[in-house]
Every structure is written in structure tokens, then in C-alpha cells.
XYZ file of C-alpha atoms in Angstrom:
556
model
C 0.000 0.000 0.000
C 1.259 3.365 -0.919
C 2.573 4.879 2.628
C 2.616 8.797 0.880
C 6.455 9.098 2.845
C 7.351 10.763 -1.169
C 9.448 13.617 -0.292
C 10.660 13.399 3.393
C 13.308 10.404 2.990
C 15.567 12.665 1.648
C 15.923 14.266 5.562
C 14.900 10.616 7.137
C 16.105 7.502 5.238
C 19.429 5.968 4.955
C 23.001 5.986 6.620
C 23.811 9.663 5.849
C 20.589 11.033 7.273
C 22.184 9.812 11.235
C 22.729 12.856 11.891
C 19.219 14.109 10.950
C 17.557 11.123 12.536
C 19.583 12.075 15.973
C 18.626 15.488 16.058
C 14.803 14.569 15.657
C 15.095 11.837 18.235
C 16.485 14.212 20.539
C 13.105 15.931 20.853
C 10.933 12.533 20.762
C 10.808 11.043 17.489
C 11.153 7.424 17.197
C 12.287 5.534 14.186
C 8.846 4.068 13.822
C 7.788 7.862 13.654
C 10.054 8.908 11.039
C 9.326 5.771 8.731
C 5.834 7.377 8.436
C 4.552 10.212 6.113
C 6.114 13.578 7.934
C 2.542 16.248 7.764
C 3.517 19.187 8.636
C 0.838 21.077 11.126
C 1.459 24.771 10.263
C -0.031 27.281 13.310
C -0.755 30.474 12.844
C -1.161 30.952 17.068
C -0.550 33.738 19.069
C -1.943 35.000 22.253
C -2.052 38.247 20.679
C -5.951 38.525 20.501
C -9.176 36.004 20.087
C -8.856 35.424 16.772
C -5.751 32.603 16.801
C -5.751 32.465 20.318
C -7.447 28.680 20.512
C -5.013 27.389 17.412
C -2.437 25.993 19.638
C -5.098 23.766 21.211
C -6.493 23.465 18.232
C -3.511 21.645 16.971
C -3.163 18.969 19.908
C -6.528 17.330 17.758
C -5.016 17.269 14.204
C -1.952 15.920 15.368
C -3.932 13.310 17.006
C -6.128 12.635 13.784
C -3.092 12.434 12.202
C -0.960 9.593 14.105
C -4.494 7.686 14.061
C -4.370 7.784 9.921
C -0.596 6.857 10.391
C 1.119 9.409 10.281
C 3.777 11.983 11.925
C 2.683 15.470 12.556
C 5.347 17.858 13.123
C 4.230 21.236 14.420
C 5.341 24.669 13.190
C 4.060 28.046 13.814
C 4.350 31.823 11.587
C 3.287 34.905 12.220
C -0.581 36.827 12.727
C -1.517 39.889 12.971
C -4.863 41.367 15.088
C -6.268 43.953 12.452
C -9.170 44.386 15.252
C -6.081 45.246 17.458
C -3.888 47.112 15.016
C -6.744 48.995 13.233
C -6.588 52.521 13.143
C -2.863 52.830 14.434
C 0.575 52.418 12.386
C 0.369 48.908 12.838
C -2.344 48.201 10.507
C 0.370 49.070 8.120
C 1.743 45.459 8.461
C -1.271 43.356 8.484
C -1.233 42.735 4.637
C 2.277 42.188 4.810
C 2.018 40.003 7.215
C 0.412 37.680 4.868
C 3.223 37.764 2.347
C 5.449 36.981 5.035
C 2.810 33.954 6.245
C 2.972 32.189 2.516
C 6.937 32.960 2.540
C 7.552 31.139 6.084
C 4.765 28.111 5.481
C 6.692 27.428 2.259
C 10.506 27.895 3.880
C 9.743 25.308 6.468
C 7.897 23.180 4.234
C 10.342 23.137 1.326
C 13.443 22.839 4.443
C 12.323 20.075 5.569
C 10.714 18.218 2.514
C 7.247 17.196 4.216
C 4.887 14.811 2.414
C 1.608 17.049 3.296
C 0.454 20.315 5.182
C -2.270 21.059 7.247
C -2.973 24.687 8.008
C -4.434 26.631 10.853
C -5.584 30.088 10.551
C -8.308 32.201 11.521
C -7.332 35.955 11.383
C -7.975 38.092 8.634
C -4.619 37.371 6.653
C -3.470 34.186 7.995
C -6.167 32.707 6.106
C -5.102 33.499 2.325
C -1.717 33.472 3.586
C -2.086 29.694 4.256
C -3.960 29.065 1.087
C -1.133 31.074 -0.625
C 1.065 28.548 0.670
C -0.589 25.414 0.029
C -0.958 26.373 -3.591
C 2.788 27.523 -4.097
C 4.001 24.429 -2.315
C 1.652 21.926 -4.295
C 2.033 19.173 -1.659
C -1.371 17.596 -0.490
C -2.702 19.432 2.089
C -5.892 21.459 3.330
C -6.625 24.512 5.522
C -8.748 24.533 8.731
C -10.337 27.416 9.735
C -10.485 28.038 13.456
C -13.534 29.524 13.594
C -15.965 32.155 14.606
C -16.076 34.360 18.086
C -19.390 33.642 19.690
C -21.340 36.860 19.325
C -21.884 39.155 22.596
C -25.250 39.869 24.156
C -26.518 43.359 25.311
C -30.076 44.545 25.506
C -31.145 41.844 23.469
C -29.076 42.538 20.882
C -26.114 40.206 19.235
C -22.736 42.254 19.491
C -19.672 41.770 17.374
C -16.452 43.733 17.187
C -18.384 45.841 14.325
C -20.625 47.319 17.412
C -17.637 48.846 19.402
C -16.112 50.317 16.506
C -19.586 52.104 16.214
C -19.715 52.784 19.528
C -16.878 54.912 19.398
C -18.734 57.652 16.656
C -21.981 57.314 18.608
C -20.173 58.037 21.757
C -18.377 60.881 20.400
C -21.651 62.484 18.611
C -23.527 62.129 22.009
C -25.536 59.250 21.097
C -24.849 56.975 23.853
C -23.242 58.017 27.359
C -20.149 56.426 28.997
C -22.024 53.516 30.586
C -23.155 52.021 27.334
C -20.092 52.559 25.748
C -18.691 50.611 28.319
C -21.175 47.598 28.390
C -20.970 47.579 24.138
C -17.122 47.111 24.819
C -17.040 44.376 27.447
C -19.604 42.276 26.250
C -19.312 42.336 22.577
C -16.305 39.595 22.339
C -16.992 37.157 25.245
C -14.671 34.023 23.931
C -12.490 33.085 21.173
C -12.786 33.513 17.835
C -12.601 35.120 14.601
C -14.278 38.406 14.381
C -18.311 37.286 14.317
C -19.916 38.329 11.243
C -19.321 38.112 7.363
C -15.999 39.930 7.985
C -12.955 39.397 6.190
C -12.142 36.302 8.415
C -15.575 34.065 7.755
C -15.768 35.548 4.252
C -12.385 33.894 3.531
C -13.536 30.821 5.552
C -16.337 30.700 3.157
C -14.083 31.192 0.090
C -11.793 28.042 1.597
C -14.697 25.865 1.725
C -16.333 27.026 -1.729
C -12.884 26.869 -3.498
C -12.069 22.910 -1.715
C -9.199 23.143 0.339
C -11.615 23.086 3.652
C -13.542 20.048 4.030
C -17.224 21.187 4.128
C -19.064 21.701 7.094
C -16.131 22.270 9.171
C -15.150 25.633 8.777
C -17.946 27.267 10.227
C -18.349 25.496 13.351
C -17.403 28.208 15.823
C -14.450 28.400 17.948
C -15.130 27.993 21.026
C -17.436 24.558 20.125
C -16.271 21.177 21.226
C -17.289 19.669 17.649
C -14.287 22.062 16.828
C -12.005 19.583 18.147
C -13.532 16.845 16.714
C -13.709 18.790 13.317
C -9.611 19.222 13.346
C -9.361 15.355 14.248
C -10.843 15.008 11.119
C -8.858 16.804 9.032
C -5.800 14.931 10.657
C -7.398 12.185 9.019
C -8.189 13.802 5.475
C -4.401 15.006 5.036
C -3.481 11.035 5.209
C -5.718 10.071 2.701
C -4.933 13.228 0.176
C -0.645 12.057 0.888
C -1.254 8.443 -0.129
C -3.617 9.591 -3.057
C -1.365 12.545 -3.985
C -3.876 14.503 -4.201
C -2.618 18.438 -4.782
C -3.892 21.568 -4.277
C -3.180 22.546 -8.033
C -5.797 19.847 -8.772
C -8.211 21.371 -6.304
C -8.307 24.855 -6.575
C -8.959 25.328 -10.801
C -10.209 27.924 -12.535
C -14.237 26.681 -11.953
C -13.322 26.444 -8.388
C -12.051 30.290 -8.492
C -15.452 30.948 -9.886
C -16.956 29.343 -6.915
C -15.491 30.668 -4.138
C -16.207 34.722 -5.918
C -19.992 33.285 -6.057
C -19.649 32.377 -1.987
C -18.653 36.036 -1.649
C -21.479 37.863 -3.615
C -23.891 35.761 -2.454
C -23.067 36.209 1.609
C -22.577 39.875 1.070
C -18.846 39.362 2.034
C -15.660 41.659 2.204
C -14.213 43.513 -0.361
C -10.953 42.279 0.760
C -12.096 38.475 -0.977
C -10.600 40.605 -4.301
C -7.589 41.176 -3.238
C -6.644 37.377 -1.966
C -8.161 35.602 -4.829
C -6.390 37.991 -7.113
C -3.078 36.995 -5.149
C -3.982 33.226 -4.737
C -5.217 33.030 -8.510
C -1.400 33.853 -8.958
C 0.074 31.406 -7.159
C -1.559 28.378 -8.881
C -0.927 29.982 -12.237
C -4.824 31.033 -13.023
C -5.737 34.292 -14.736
C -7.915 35.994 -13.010
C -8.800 39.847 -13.576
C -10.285 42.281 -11.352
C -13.371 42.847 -13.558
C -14.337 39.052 -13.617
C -15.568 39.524 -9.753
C -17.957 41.922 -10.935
C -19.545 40.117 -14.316
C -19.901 36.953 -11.363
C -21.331 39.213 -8.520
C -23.917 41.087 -11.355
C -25.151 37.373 -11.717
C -25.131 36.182 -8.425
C -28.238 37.151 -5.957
C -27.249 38.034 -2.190
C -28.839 35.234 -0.332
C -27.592 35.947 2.856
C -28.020 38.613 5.372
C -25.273 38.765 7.470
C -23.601 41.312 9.739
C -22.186 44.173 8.539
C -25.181 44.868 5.987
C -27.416 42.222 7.107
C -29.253 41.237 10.478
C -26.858 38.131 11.611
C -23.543 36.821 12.994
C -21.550 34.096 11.800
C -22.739 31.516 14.818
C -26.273 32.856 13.864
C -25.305 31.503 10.226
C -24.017 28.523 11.170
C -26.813 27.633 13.224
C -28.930 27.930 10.528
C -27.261 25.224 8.292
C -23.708 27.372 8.078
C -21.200 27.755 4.492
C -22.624 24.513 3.310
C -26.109 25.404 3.061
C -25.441 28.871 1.599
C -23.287 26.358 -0.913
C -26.374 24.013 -1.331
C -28.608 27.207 -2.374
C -26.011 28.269 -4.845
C -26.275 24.599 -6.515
C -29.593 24.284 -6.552
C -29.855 27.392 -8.385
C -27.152 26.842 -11.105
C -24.417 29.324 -9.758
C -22.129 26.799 -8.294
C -20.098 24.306 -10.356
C -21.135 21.391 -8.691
C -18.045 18.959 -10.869
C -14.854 20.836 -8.768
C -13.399 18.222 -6.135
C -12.681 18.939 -2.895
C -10.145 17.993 0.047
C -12.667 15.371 1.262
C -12.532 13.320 -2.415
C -16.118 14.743 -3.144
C -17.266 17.082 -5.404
C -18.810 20.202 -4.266
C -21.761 19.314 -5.467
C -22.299 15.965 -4.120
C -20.632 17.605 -0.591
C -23.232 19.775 0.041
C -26.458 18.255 -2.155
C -27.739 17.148 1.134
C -26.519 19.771 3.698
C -29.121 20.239 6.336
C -31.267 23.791 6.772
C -32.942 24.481 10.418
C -36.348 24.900 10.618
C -37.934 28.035 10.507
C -34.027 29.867 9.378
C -34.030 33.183 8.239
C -30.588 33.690 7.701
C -30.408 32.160 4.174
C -32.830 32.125 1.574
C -33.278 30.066 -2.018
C -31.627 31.690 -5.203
C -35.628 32.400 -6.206
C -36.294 34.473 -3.744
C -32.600 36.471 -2.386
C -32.220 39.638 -0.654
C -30.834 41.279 -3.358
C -30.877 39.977 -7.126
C -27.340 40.286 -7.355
C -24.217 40.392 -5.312
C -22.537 41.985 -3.122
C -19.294 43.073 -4.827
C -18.973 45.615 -7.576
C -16.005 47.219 -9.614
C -15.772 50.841 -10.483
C -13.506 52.265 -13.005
C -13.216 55.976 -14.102
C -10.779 58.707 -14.167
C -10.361 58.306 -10.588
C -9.439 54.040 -10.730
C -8.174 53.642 -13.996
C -7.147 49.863 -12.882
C -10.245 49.590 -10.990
C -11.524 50.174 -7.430
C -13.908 47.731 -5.484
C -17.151 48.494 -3.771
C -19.550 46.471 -1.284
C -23.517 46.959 -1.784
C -24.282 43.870 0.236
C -27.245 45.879 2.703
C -26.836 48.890 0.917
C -29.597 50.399 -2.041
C -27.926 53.668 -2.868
C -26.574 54.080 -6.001
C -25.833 57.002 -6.319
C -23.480 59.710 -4.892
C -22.160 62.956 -6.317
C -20.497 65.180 -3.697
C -17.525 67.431 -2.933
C -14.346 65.756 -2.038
C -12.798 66.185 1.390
C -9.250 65.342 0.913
C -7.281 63.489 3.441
C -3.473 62.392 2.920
C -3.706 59.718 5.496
C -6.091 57.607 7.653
C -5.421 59.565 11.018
C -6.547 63.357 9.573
C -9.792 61.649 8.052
C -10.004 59.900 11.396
C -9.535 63.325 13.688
C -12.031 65.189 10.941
C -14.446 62.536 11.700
C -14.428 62.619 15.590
C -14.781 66.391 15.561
C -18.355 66.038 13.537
C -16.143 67.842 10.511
C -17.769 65.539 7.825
C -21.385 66.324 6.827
C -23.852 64.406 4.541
C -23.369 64.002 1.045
C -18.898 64.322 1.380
C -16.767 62.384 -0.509
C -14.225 61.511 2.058
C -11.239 60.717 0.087
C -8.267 58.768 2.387
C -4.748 58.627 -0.011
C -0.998 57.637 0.073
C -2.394 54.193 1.830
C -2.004 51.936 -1.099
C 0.251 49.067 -1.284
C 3.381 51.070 -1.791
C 2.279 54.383 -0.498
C 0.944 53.286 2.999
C 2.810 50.598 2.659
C 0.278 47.941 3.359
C -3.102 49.258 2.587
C -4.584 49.973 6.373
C -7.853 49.243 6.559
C -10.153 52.529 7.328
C -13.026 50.798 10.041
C -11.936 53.439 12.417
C -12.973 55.917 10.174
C -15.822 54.166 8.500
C -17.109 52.967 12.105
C -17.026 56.201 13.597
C -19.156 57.759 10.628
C -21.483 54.948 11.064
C -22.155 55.644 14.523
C -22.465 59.697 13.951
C -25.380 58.064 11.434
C -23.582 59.164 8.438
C -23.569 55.534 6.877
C -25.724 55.777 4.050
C -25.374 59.811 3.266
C -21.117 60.239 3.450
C -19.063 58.122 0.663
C -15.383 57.258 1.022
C -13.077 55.908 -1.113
C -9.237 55.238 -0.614
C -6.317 53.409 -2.560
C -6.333 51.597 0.702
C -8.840 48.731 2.138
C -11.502 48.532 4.074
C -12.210 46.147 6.415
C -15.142 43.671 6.371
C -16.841 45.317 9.155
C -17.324 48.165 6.659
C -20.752 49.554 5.881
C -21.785 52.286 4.133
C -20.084 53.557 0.512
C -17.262 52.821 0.656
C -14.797 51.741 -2.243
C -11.366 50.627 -1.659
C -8.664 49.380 -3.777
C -8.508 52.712 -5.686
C -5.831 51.781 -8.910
C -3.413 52.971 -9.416
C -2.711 54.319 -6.207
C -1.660 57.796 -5.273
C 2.301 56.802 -4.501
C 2.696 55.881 -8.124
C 0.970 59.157 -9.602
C -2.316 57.713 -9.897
C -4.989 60.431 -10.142
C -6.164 60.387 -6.869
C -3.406 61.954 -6.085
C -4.740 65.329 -7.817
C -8.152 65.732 -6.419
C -8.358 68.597 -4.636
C -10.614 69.323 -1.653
C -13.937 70.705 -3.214
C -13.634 68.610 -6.676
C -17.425 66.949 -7.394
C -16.974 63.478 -7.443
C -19.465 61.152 -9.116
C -19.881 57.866 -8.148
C -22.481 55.870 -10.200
C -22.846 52.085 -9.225
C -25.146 51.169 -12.226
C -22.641 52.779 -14.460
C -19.876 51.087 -12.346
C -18.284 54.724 -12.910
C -16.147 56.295 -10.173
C -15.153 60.023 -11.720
C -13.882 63.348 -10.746
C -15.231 66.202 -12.690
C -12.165 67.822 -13.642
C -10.846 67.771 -17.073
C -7.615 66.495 -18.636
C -6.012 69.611 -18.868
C -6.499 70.587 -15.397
C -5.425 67.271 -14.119
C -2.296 67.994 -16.819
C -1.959 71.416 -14.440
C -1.833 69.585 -11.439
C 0.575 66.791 -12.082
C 3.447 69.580 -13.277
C 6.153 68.901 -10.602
C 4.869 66.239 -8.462
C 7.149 63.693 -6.953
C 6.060 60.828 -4.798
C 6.702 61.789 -1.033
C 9.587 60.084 0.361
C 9.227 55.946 1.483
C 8.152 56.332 4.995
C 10.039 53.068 5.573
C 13.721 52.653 3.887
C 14.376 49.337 5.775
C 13.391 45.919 7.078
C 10.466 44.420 5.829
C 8.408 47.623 4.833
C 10.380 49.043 2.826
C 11.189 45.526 1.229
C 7.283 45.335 0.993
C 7.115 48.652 -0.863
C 9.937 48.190 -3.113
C 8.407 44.672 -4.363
C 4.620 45.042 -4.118
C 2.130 45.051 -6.764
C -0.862 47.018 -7.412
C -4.051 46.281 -5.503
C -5.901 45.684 -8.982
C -3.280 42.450 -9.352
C -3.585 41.149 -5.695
C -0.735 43.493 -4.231
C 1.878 40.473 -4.466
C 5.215 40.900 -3.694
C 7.822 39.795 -6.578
């Protein structure tokens, strides 16, 4: 019977490798262990926040799962950053490095030590496509494992994710809620474990993992702090062994149709603009083309079926709950938008993995394809003068579609920010948020701060912003993100000038200032980029080697 030990006798087997064989007995490993498959278990822990937190526990079950499918798990951890932490402060600046550095260290360890299969752990926002990244590059057998989803908090009868505080913050600045509320929104809204709890960036990418096959189905979504958790990461302990002695590799997993399945899982859960940016990046790795303008002709197709937090009414448990990611996947078949023929980690099809997933009575979370939320999805992509390359825009629990305004210029996240807590922004502004793009930040922060804030001041649906940085999941309102090409390299919103009508026209899919050619010709005479605000270490290696956000901001 084929074992699956194809790559790791070159450290293990034969009289050369003593000294190898020494070194790994020296911290437990018995020959019996290293005759077996070597699986690598890559962590993304830390006890840096919820999100991760539970990984290292996590771990104990698929290293069990895996010595019961005959195997030898061997344990490895890389980096993660908190964006819920980091937002709004110069340390959001790294979080999108971060998962550069996340693919680069999964594959360095793997490649060092020639393992026969991988099974990742991540949860926060960038650990997830950074394991994906990885898996793909690597092309090893292997699968992800999402940790799961923060239970939501409880206050006044109302469920309470990390969203709510950021709110908080505007509504407690406007006067809309005194200091004891503010104080019971921020103590009770993340009450375990977890991933942030609604269709954030975090469960939209678990989604995406599941719809694309390198999840199992069904597991992602079980949340965090659930003792089927455990039993769900046994499982995949088990799953690795069977995809090593099949040889069964991520490159034959995640193909083009399965790219088209995890952007339907997105428009149809209303999930986070930030989906764009990592399947851009991941298509990359496993040698797919994939353009930004694809996500839209999908999304214009696909109806919104869910209603989750941030536009919609519920939390990731609440989803789960109600049948979870394989019963938003089971809609999407039974209504023709999923291609039901792409296999997954498991050995099944999509198709035949979720045909039968179950639904809980009386659910309100997800409805059928017939009868959605929203006859399309919730991802669109502007173009115009002002995102030549394209810019990306969440409707999910939005209806306007129109905004024309003056701009109100800000050259970084913090003076938007301060504008906003003073009550400086008024209905119908074009906030406009610049030099945060993937070599002008570097990093592309995320603006929820800012975003939040305005939410909570009830500006939501009556201020727009846009930014050649991201937004986060949490994010509603109009925002667009992802503005290409991005200020730091000359791109035009660079130029606008505070008081410059903006149109923004989501029909049209047309994001334009009204100022002409020559005036933009008038403004560009002279400009240089402002100096790197990082000229070493691994932000100004970021800079100097990123891409633009319309190709996945990949480093090269």
C-alpha cells in the first residue's frame, strides 16, 4: 500500500541522514515515527488577541487525527496579525504584509524540511489566504482549517460583534450613547475566542476556503469555542493522510471553476471587499488568470442570499446555526451558480458535498436563489478617471446608487479619522483617504476606524469614502477601496483637490472626478512621490516589491 512518505526520505532515510535522525530523536521522534509520512501542522497561534488564540489547542486534535491515519505530525508556527487590534494605528500598516510573510515562512519550512503534506491553521484576517497562498505555491497535499468564529456578545437583546464597538466609538463621540453604554458595548461584545463574528474578512475567507475545496465542508464554520471544533480538526488529521497516499494536490483542487466558486460564496453572503484582493493573489500562485473585472460580471449574476452582519441582520454563529457555508453552498447549486463537478479535500465534489446539507427549521438567515435579498451580489467594480485599474465596492445591505459630492481630501487615515471625531464631515462628502495603497501606505490599512465612527455619527448611508487603501469587512456604508493605481505611483487620486465633485455611479460602475484632462495635466506639473516612509526591514522591502491592488498586491 502506498505509505505517501514521497518527499521526506531525503531528511529521514538511509546511513547519511544519522545525523538528521539524531537530532529529531532528541526531541521525541522514534524511528517508527520517522518511517511514516512527515505532515507538517502549520499554526498560525498567538496570544495576541481572540482570533488565533485557541489554534495551539487546536492543533493537539489534528496531530492526534493524524498519528491515528498513520502518520507523523510535526508542528510549526508563523506569524498573525490582530487587524481588530492594530486597526486605526501604524500597525495596521503590516497586516497585509504580514500575509506575504505567512505564505513565505509556510513554504521555507515546508520546502526545508521536505514534508509529504500540510495542514494549516488560521483564523485571522490574513493568515487565512496566507495559508492558502502557501498550500498552492508548495503543491504538496494538504488542506486549511479554519479556526472559527467568536461567539457573538449579548446586550439589551441585541447580538454584538467587534463591528458594534467600533460604532460605539462615533456614537459616543456624537452624544448618542453616554459612557455607561459605551462601556457595556465594549465588554460584552467579544466574550470568547474567535474570529471576528460576522461576514468579515475572516468568515468571508472561511467561506471562500470551503467554496474553493481546500476546507472540508461543514467544518469551517463550526465556531471556535465549540467542542465539535475539536472533533472537526481530528478530522482533518485524518483527510491530510488520505490526500498524501492519493497525492492529491492543491493545483488539482483549486482550478479555474473552483475560483469561480469561491467569488460566487462572496457575492452571495454579502462578504468583504478584501475576498478581491486574496483571490487575485492566490489566482497567482496556482498559475490562473484571473482579472479584477471578472468579480464583478460573477457578482452582477449572483443574488445576495444571505443577510449577514455588517449589511445584514446576523452573525456568523447565527449563520451557522442555521445550516452554516454549506447550506449557503447548497442554495447556490440548486440554483445553477455553483459548479457542482470541482473536487474537494474530502474526495467529493462540491456538489455531491453539500447536495444534502441540512437547513434548520424556521431559518431566516439564508434564503433560495428564487427568492434572495438582493438579485445580485454583493461586490462591484468601479472604473473611471479616478481608478483607472479599478476600485472595489460592497452593496451587500446597501440600495444607494448614487453619490455625487464634494471631495474632502485626506493624505492619510489619522486626519480623516480626527475630521471625523470632531463632527467635521457632513452628509453628502466624498471623504477621500490617499498615500495608503500598497506602496504608499505601505500595506493598505484598513479605514473601520474611520468608517465605524461615521457609522455611529449616522452618516452611513449619506457620506461616501473611497481610498487606494482597504476597508475592512466590518465596513458599511459607501465605501470603495482598492482605488488603482494608487496615489504613490501618480495615480490620479493623487490630484483631487478638496472641493472637486466626485461622481460615483454604481449602475454605471463609474467612479469620476469632474475635472478635465487639462487641469489634471496642471496639477501633475512637478509632483514627486513623497519620500518611502520606511527605507528598511520588511516595509520598505514590501514597498519596493509590491504590486498594485488591482493584481492582488503580491510581492515579486
Amino acid at each position: 500500500m502506498e505509505t505517501g512518505k514521497r518527499y521526506s526520505q531525503v531528511v529521514t532515510d538511509g546511513v547519511s541522514r544519522a545525523p538528521a535522525r539524531a537530532m529529531m530523536k532528541a526531541v521525541g521522534f522514534t524511528d517508527e515515527d520517522l518511517s511514516k509520512p512527515l505532515i507538517g501542522v502549520a499554526n498560525t497561534w498567538t496570544e495576541i488577541g481572540p482570533c488565533n488564540f485557541h489554534l495551539r489547542a487546536l492543533a493537539e486534535h489534528v496531530k492526534a487525527g493524524i498519528r491515528a491515519a498513520g502518520g507523523t505530525p510535526l508542528e510549526f508556527n508563523t506569524v498573525s496579525i490582530s487587524d481588530g487590534i492594530t486597526m486605526g494605528t501604524e500597525g495596521m500598516k503590516t497586516s497585509l504584509i504580514s500575509r506575504e510573510v505567512i505564505a513565505d515562512s509556510i513554504e521555507l519550512v515546508a520546502r526545508g524540511n521536505s514534508l509529504d503534506g500540510l495542514v494549516c491553521l488560521s483564523a485571522c484576517d490574513k493568515t487565512n489566504p496566507g495559508v492558502m497562498m502557501a498550500l498552492a505555491r508548495m503543491d504538496i497535499p494538504g488542506l486549511a482549517l479554519y479556526g472559527g468564529s467568536i461567539d457573538h456578545g449579548l446586550h439589551n437583546g441585541k447580538a454584538l460583534t467587534l463591528q458594534d464597538v467600533f460604532e460605539a466609538v462615533g456614537a459616543f463621540t456624537a452624544g448618542k450613547i453616554d459612557a455607561k453604554e459605551f462601556n457595556c458595548v465594549e465588554n460584552k461584545a467579544c466574550p470568547t475566542a474567535g474570529a471576528c463574528g460576522g461576514q468579515f474578512t475572516a468568515n468571508t475567507m472561511a467561506t471562500i476556503m470551503e467554496a474553493i475545496g481546500i476546507s472540508p465542508v461543514g467544518l469551517n464554520g463550526v465556531p471556535a469555542a465549540s467542542e465539535e471544533k475539536n472533533k472537526a480538526a481530528f478530522r482533518c488529521g485524518e483527510i491530510v493522510m488520505d490526500l498524501v497516499r492519493k497525492n492529491v494536490r492543491p493545483s488539482q483542487i483549486m482550478t479555474r471553476k473552483a475560483f469561480e466558486n469561491a467569488i460566487a460564496s462572496v457575492a452571495a453572503s454579502g462578504g468583504s471587499t478584501n475576498a478581491v484582493l486574496h483571490l487575485l493573489a492566490l489566482a497567482k500562485e496556482v498559475n490562473i488568470s484571473l482579472k479584477i473585472d471578472e468579480f464583478d460580471v460573477i457578482s452582477a449574476k449572483t443574488p445576495t442570499i444571505a443577510t449577514l452582519k455588517p449589511g445584514g441582520l446576523y452573525t456568523a454563529v447565527e449563520m451557522q446555526k442555521a445550516g452554516g457555508i454549506s447550506l449557503l453552498l447548497r442554495r447556490l447549486l440548486e440554483g445553477g451558480f455553483l459548479h457542482k463537478e470541482c473536487l474537494t479535500v474530502t474526495g467529493q465534489t462540491i456538489g455531491d458535498a453539500v447536495k444534502d446539507a441540512p437547513e434548520a427549521a424556521g431559518q431566516q438567515v439564508i434564503r433560495p436563489t428564487d427568492k434572495p435579498f438582493k438579485t445580485t451580489g454583493g461586490l462591484v467594480i468601479l472604473r473611471g478617471n479616478l481608478a483607472q485599474d479599478g476600485a472595489v465596492l460592497k452593496v451587500a445591505g446597501s440600495n444607494r446608487e448614487k453619490i455625487t459630492g464634494p471631495a474632502r481630501v485626506f493624505e492619510n487615515e489619522e486626519s480623516a479619522m480626527a475630521a471625523a471625531n470632531a463632527q467635521q464631515i457632513k452628509a453628502g462628502d466624498v471623504v477621500v483617504i490617499r498615500y495608503e495603497g500598497p506602496k504608499g501606505g505601505p500595506g493598505m490599512r484598513e479605514m473601520l476606524g474611520v468608517t465605524g465612527a461615521l457609522a455611529g455619527q449616522g452618516l452611513a448611508d449619506s457620506v461616501a469614502l473611497l481610498t487606494d487603501g482597504r476597508f475592512s469587512g466590518a465596513t458599511r456604508g459607501f465605501s470603495i477601496g482598492h482605488v488603482a493605481p494608487e496615489a504613490f505611483v501618480g495615480g490620479l487620486i493623487a490630484f483631487v483637490n478638496e472641493g472637486d465633485t466626485i461622481e460615483i455611479d454604481v449602475p454605471a460602475r463609474k467612479l469620476q472626478v469632474l475635472v478635465s484632462d487639462e487641469e489634471f495635466a496642471k496639477r501633475r506639473q512637478g509632483w514627486k512621490a513623497p519620500e518611502p516612509r520606511y527605507k528598511r526591514g520588511v516595509m520598505a522591502k514590501y514597498a519596493n516589491t509590491v504590486s498594485t491592488a488591482s493584481e492582488g498586491a503580491v510581492t515579486s
